[in-house]
Structures are given as structure tokens and as C-alpha cells.
PDB file of C-alpha atoms in Angstrom:
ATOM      1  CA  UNK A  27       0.000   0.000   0.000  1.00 62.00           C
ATOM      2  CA  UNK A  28       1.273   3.616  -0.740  1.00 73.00           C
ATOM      3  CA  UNK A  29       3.013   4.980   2.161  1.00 91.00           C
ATOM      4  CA  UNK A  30       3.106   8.752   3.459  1.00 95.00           C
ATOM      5  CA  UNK A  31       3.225  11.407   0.643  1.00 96.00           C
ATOM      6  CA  UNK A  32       4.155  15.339   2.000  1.00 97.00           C
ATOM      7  CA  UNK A  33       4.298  18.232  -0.298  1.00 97.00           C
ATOM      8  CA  UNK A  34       5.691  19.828  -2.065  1.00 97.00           C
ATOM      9  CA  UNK A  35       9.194  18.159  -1.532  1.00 96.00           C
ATOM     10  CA  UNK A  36      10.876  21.588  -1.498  1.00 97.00           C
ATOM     11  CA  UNK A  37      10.157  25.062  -1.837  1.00 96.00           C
ATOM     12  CA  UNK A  38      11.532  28.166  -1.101  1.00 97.00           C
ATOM     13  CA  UNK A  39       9.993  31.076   0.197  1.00 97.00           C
ATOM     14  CA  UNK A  40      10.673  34.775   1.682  1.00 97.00           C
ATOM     15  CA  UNK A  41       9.997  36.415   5.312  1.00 97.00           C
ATOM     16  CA  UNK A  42       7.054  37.361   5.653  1.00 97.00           C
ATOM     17  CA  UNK A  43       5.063  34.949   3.332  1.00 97.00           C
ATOM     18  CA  UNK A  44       3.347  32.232   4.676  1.00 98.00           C
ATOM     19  CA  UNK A  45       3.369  28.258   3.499  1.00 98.00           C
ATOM     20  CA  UNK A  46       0.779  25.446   3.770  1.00 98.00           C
ATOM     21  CA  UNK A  47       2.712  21.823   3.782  1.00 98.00           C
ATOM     22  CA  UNK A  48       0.059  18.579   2.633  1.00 98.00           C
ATOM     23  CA  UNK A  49       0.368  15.330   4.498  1.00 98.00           C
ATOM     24  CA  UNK A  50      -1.642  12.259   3.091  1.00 97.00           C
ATOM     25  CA  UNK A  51      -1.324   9.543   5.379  1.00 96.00           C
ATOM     26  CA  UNK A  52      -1.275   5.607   4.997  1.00 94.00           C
ATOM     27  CA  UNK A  53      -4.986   4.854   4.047  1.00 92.00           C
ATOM     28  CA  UNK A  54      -7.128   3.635   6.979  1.00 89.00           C
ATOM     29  CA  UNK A  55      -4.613   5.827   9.350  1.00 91.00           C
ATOM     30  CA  UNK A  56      -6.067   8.599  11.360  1.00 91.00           C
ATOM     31  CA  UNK A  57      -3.397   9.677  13.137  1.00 91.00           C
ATOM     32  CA  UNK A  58      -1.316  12.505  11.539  1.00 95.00           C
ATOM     33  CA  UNK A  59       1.291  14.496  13.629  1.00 95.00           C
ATOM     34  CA  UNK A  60       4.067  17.106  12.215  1.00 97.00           C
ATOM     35  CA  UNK A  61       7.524  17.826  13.011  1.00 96.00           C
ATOM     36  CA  UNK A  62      10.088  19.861  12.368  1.00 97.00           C
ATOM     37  CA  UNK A  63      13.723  19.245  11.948  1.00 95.00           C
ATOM     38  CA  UNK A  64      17.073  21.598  11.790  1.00 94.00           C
ATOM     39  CA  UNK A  65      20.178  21.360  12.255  1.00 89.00           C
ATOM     40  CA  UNK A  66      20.478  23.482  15.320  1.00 87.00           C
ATOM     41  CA  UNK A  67      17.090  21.724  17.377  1.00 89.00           C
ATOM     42  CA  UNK A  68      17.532  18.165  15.984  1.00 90.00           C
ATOM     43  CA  UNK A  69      13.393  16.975  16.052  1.00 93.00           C
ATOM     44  CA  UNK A  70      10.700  18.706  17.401  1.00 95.00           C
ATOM     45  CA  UNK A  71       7.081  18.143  17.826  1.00 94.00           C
ATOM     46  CA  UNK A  72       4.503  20.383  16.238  1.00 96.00           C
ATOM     47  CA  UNK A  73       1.349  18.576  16.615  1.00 93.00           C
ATOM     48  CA  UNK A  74      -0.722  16.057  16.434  1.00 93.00           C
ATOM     49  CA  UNK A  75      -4.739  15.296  14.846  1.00 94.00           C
ATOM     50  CA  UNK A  76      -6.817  12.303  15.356  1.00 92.00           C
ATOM     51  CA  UNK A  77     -10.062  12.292  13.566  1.00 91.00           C
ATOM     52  CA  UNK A  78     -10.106  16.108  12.688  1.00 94.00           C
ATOM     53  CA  UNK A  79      -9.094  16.945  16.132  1.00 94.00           C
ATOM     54  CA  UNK A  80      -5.414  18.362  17.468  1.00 93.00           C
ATOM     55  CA  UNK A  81      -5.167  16.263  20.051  1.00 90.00           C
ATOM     56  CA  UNK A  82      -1.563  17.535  21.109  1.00 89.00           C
ATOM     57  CA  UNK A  83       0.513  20.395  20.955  1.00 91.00           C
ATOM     58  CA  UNK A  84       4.576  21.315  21.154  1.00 91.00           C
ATOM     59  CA  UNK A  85       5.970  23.852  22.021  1.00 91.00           C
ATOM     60  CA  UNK A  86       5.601  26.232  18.634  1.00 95.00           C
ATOM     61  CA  UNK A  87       4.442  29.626  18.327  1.00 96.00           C
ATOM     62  CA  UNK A  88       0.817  30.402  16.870  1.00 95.00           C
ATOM     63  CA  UNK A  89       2.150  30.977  13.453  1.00 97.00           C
ATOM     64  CA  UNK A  90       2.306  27.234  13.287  1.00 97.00           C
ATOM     65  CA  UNK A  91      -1.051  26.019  12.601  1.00 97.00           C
ATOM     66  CA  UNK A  92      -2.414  22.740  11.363  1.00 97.00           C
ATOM     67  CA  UNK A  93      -5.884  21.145  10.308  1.00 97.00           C
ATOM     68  CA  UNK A  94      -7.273  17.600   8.866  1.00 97.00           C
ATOM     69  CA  UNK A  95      -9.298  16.889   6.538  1.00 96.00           C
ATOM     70  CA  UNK A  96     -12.411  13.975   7.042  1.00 95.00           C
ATOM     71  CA  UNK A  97     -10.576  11.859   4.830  1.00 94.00           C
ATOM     72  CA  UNK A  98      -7.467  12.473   7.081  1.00 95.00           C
ATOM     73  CA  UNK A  99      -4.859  14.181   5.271  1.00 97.00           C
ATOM     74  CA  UNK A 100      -3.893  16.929   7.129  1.00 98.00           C
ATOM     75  CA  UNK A 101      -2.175  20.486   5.964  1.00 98.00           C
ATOM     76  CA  UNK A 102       0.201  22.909   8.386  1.00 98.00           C
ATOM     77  CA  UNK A 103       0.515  26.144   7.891  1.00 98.00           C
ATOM     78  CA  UNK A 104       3.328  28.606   8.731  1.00 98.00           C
ATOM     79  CA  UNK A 105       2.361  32.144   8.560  1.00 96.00           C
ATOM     80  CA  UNK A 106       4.959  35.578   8.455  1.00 97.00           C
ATOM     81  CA  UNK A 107       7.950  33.635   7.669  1.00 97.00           C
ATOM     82  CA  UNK A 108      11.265  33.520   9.441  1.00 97.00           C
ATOM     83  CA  UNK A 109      14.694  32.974   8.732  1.00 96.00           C
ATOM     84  CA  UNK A 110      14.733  30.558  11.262  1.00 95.00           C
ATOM     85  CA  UNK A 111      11.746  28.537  10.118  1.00 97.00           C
ATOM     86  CA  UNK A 112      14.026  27.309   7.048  1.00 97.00           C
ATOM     87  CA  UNK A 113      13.650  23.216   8.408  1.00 97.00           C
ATOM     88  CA  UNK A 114      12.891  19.899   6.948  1.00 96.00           C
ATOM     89  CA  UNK A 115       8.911  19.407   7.977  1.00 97.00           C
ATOM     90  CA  UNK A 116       8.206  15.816   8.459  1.00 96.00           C
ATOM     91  CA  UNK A 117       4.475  13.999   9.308  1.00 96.00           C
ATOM     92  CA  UNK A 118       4.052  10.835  10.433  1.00 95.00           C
ATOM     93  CA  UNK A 119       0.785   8.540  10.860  1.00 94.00           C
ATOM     94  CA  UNK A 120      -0.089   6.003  12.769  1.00 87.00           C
ATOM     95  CA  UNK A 121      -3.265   3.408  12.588  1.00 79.00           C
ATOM     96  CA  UNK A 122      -5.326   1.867  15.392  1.00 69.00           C
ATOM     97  CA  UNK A 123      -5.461  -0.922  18.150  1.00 65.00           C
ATOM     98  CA  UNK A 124      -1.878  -2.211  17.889  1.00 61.00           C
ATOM     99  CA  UNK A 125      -0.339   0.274  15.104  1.00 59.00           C
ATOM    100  CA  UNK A 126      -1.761   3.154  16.980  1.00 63.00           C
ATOM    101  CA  UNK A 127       1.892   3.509  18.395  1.00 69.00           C
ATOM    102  CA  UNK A 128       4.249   2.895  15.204  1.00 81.00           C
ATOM    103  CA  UNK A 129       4.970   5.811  13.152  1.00 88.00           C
ATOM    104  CA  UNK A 130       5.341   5.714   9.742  1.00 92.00           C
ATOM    105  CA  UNK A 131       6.948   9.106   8.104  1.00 94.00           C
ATOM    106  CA  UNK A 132       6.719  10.740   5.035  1.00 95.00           C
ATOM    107  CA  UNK A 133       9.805  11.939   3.053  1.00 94.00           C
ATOM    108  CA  UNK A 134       9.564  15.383   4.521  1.00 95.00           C
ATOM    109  CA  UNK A 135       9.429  18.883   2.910  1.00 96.00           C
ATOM    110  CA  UNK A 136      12.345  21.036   3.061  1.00 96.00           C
ATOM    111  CA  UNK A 137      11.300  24.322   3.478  1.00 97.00           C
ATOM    112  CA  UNK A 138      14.332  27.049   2.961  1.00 97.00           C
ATOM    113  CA  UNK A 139      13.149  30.901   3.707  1.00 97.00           C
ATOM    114  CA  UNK A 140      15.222  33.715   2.298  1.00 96.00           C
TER     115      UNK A 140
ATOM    116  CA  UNK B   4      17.754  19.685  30.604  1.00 62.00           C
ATOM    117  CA  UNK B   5      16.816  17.964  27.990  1.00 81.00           C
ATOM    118  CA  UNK B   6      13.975  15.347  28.559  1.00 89.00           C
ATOM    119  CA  UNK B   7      15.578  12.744  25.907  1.00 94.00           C
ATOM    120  CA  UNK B   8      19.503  11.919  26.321  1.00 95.00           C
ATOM    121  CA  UNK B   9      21.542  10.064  23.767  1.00 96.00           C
ATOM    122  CA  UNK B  10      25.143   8.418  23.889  1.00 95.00           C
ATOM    123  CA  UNK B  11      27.136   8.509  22.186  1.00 97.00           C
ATOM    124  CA  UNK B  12      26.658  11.274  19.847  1.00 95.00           C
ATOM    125  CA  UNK B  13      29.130   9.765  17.405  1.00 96.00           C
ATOM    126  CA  UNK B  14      30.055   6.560  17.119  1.00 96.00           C
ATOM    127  CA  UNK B  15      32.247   4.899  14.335  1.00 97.00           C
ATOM    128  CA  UNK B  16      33.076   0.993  14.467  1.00 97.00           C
ATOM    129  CA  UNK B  17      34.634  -1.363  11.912  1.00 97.00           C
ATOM    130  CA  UNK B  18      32.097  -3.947  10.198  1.00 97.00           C
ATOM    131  CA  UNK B  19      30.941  -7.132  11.861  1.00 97.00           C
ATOM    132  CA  UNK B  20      31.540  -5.049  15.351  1.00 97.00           C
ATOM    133  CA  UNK B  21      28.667  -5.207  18.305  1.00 97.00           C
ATOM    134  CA  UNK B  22      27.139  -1.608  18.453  1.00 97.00           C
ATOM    135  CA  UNK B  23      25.435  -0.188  21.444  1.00 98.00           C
ATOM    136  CA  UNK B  24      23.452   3.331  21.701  1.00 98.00           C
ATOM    137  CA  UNK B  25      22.218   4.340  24.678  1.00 98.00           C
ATOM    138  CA  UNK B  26      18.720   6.273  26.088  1.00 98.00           C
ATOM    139  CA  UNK B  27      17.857   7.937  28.940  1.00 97.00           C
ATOM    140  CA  UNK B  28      14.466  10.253  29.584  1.00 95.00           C
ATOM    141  CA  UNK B  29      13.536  12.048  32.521  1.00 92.00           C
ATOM    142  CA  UNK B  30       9.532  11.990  31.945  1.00 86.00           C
ATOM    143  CA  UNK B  31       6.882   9.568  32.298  1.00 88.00           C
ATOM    144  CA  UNK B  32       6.339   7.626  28.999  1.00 90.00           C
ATOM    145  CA  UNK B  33       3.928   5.638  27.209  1.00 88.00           C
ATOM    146  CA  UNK B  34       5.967   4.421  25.054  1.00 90.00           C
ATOM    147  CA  UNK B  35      10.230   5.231  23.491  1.00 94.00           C
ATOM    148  CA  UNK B  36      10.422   4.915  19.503  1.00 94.00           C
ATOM    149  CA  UNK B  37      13.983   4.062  17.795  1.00 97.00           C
ATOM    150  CA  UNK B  38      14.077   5.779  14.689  1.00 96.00           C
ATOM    151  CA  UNK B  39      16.815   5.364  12.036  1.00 96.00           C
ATOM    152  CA  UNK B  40      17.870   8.115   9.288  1.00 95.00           C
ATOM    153  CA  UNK B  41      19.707   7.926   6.312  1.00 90.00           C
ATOM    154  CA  UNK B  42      21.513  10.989   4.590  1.00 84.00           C
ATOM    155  CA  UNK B  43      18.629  12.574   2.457  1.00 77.00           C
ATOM    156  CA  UNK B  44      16.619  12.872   5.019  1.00 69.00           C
ATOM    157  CA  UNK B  45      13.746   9.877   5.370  1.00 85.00           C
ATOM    158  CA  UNK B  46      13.134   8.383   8.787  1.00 92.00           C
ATOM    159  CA  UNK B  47      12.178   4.782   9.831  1.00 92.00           C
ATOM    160  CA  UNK B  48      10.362   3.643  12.987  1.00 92.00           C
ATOM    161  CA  UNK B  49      12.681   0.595  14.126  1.00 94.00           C
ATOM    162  CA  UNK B  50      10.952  -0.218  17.107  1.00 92.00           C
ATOM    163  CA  UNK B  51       8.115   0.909  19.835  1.00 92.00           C
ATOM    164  CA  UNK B  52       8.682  -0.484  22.946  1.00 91.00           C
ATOM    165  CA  UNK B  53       6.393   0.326  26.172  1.00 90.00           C
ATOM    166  CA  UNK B  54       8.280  -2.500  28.013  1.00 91.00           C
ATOM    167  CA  UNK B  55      10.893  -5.362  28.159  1.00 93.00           C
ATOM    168  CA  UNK B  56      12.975  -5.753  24.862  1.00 95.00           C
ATOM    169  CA  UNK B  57      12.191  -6.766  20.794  1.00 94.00           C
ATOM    170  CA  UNK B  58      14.425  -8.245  17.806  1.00 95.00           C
ATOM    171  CA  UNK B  59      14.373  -7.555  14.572  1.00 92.00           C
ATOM    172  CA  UNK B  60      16.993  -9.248  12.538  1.00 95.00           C
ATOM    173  CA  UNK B  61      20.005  -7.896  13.358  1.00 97.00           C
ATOM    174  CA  UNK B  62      18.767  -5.133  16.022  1.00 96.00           C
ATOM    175  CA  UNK B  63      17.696  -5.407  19.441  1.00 97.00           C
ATOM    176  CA  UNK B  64      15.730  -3.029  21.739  1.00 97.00           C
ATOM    177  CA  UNK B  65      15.584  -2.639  25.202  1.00 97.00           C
ATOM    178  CA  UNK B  66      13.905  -0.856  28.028  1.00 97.00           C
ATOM    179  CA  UNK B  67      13.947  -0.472  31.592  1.00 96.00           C
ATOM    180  CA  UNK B  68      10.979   1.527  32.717  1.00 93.00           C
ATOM    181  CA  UNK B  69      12.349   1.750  36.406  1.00 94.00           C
ATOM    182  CA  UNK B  70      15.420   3.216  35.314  1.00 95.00           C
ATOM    183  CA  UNK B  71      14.165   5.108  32.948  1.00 95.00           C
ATOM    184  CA  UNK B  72      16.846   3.626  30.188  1.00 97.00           C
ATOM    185  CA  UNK B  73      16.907   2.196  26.404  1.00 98.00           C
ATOM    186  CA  UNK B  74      19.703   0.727  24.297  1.00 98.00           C
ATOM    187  CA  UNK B  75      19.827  -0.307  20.747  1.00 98.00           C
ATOM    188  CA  UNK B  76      21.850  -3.053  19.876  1.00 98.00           C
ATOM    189  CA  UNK B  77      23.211  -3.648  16.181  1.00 97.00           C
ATOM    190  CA  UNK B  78      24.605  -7.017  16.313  1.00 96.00           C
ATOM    191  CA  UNK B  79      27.040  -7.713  13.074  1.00 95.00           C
ATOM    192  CA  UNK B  80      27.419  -4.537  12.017  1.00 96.00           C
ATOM    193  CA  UNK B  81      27.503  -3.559   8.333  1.00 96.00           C
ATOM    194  CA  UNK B  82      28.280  -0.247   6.333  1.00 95.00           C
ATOM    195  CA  UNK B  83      24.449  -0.099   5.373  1.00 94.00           C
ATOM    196  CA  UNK B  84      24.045   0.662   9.096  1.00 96.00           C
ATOM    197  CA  UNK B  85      25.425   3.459   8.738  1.00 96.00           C
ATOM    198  CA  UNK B  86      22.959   6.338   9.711  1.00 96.00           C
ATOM    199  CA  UNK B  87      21.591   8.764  12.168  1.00 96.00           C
ATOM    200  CA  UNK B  88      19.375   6.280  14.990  1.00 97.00           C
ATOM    201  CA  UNK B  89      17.079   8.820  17.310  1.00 96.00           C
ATOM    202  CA  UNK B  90      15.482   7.710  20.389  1.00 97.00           C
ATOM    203  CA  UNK B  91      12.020   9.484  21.054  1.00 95.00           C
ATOM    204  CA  UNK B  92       9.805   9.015  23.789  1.00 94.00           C
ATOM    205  CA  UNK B  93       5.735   9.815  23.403  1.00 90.00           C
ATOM    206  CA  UNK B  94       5.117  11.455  27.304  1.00 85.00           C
ATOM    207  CA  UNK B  95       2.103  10.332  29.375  1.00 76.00           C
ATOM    208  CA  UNK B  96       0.386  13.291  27.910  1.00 66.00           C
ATOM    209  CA  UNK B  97       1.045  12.249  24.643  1.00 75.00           C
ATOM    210  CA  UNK B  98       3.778  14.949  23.760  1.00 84.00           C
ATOM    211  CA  UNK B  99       6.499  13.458  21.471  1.00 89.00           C
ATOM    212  CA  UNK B 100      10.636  14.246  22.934  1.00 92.00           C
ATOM    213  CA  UNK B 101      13.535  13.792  20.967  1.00 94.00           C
ATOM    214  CA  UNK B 102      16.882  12.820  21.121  1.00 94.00           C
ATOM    215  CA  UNK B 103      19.218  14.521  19.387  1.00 93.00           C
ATOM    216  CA  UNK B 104      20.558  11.335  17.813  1.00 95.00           C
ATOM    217  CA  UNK B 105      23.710   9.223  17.407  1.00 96.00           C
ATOM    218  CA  UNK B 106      25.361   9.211  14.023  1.00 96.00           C
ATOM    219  CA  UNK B 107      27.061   5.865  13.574  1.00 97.00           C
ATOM    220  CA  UNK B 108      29.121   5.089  10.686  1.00 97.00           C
ATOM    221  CA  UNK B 109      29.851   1.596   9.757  1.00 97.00           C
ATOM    222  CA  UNK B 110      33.676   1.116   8.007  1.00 97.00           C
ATOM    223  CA  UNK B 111      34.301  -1.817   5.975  1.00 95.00           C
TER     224      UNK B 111
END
């Protein structure tokens, strides 16, 4: 079965703009959370939505912002850009019962901000 | 303090060599994730553990929940090893925490 699919796979972008990133998650998964990597921070969680719901948060500023979809792809947004937002943006989903644990991770989108 | 701490953070050993990485977290967990990256970027979940220890081929996974420890074992170790393993833990309230990861490089 296909796996996770993020994109775009790259893009760049200046401060100030704003970027939506698309997740489609493992069909029959309904668990899609976000993270972001750099160098500098290693991984960090953004969130995390469960049947249209956030059901957690990290520690992010309100500029990151995320929804999904009924058929469970989910989108995050970054708005008014910053230099230090450039980052690799992973999701991951998860299924139910005994997969609800086990992460399986997209390819990422590297997002570089000028 | 970080909540998720890794050793080594560098680790190079000659093929066919027993490979350890170490774990430690300071939170309550529901379960620790072993995740294994490959220049370019894509991630693989190894293992979820919530107790006790798994095998997967070559790799092994432990846990102590008492001690609040994990190690990965790579038994046989081969250049296609080589890569970035994290250790994450998913916090009683559900909160994902990283490691900052262990590169290891494999020579043959």
C-alpha cells in the first residue's frame, strides 16, 4: 500500500510569506502528527490530529497552525515567515489498536526561507 | 535539561563489530520509539517499545521503565548501518521528545 506522501518536496519562500505543507497519510490511518527538523534543534514536535481533532501540541508559536481533513490528510501552515523557520517538515501517521503507536513518516518537505 | 539523552553522539566501528546506543528520559512515557535516518533525510520507525525488549533481525531493543533507560543493539554490524538512529519518547500526555541522535558510521 502507498506509504506517506508530503508536499511539495521543497520550496523556497521569503519572510514574511506564509506556506501550507500537505500530508496524506497511509490509508485507513487517522493519526497525523508534524515535526520539524534543523540542524540546530535536531526533532521537534509540532502537533498532532486524530479524527479532525489536534489532540496535542509542542511547544511552537501560533504561526504554526495545522488542520485535517475527514478523509485524514492533514495540511500545516506557517504564517509571516522567518529565517529561522528554514527546516525539513516531516508527518508521520499512525493506525489503530496495535499500530496506533508505530509511526510511519513521510519523506519530509524542506522548506528554505530567504 | 533535555527530557531525551543520547550516547554517544558519534560513534564509528569497523564492520561485523557489536554496536550499542544508549537512552535515557527524565519523563513519564507511554511508550520510546527508535528511529533510524539515512543521509537525504527519510526516517524509519525501528521499534516501539512500552516495556521489556524486541528483535528484529540484526537489532535489538531494550527498556527499563524503572530506570528510565533504552539501548539499541546492532549485532554484526555492516556499512548499510550506517545512519543517524534517534530515540524518542511519546510522554504520558502524549507529547512526542527527541533525542538529538547518534550518528554511527559503519567502516568496511
Amino acid at each position: 500500500k502507498a506509504g506517506v506522501t508530503q508536499t511539495p518536496r521543497y520550496l523556497i519562500k521569503t519572510r514574511g510569506q506564509q506556506v501550507t505543507l500537505s500530508c496524506s497519510p497511509i490509508s485507513g490511518h487517522r493519526s497525523v502528527s508534524w515535526y520539524q527538523q534543523t540542524p540546530g534543534q535536531g526533532l521537534q514536535f509540532l502537533f498532532e490530529y486524530f479524527s479532525e481533532t489536534q489532540r496535542n501540541k509542542g511547544n511552537f508559536p501560533g504561526r504554526f497552525s495545522g488542520r485535517q481533513f475527514s478523509n485524514s490528510r492533514s495540511e500545516m501552515n506557517v504564517s509571516t515567515l522567518e529565517l529561522g523557520d528554514s527546516a525539513l517538515y516531516l508527518c508521520a501517521s499512525s493506525g489503530t489498536g496495535d499500530g496506533a503507536n508505530v509511526l510511519t513518516f513521510g519523506a519530509g518537505s524542506r522548506l528554505t526561507v530567504l | 535539561k533535555n527530557e531525551v539523552e543520547q550516547s554517544p553522539q558519534n560513534l564509528t566501528a569497523q564492520e561485523g563489530e557489536f554496536i550499542t546506543i544508549n537512552c535515557s528520559y527524565s519523563v513519564g512515557i507511554s511508550a520510546l520509539h527508535w528511529l533510524q535516518q539515512h543521509p537525504g533525510g527519510g526516517i524509519v520507525s525501528l521499534f516501539m517499545l512500552s516495556s521489556g525488549k524486541k528483535k528484529h533481525g540484526r537489532l535489538i531493543a531494550t527498556i527499563n521503565i524503572q530506570e528510565k533507560h533504552s539501548s539499541l543493539h546492532i549485532t554484526a554490524s555492516h556499512p548499510r548501518d550506517s545512519a543517524v538512529y534517534i530515540c524518542a519518547v511519546r510522554r504520558l500526555g502524549n507529547q512526542f521528545y527527541f533525542g538529538t541522535g547518534t550518528s554511527l558510521t559503519v567502516i568496511p
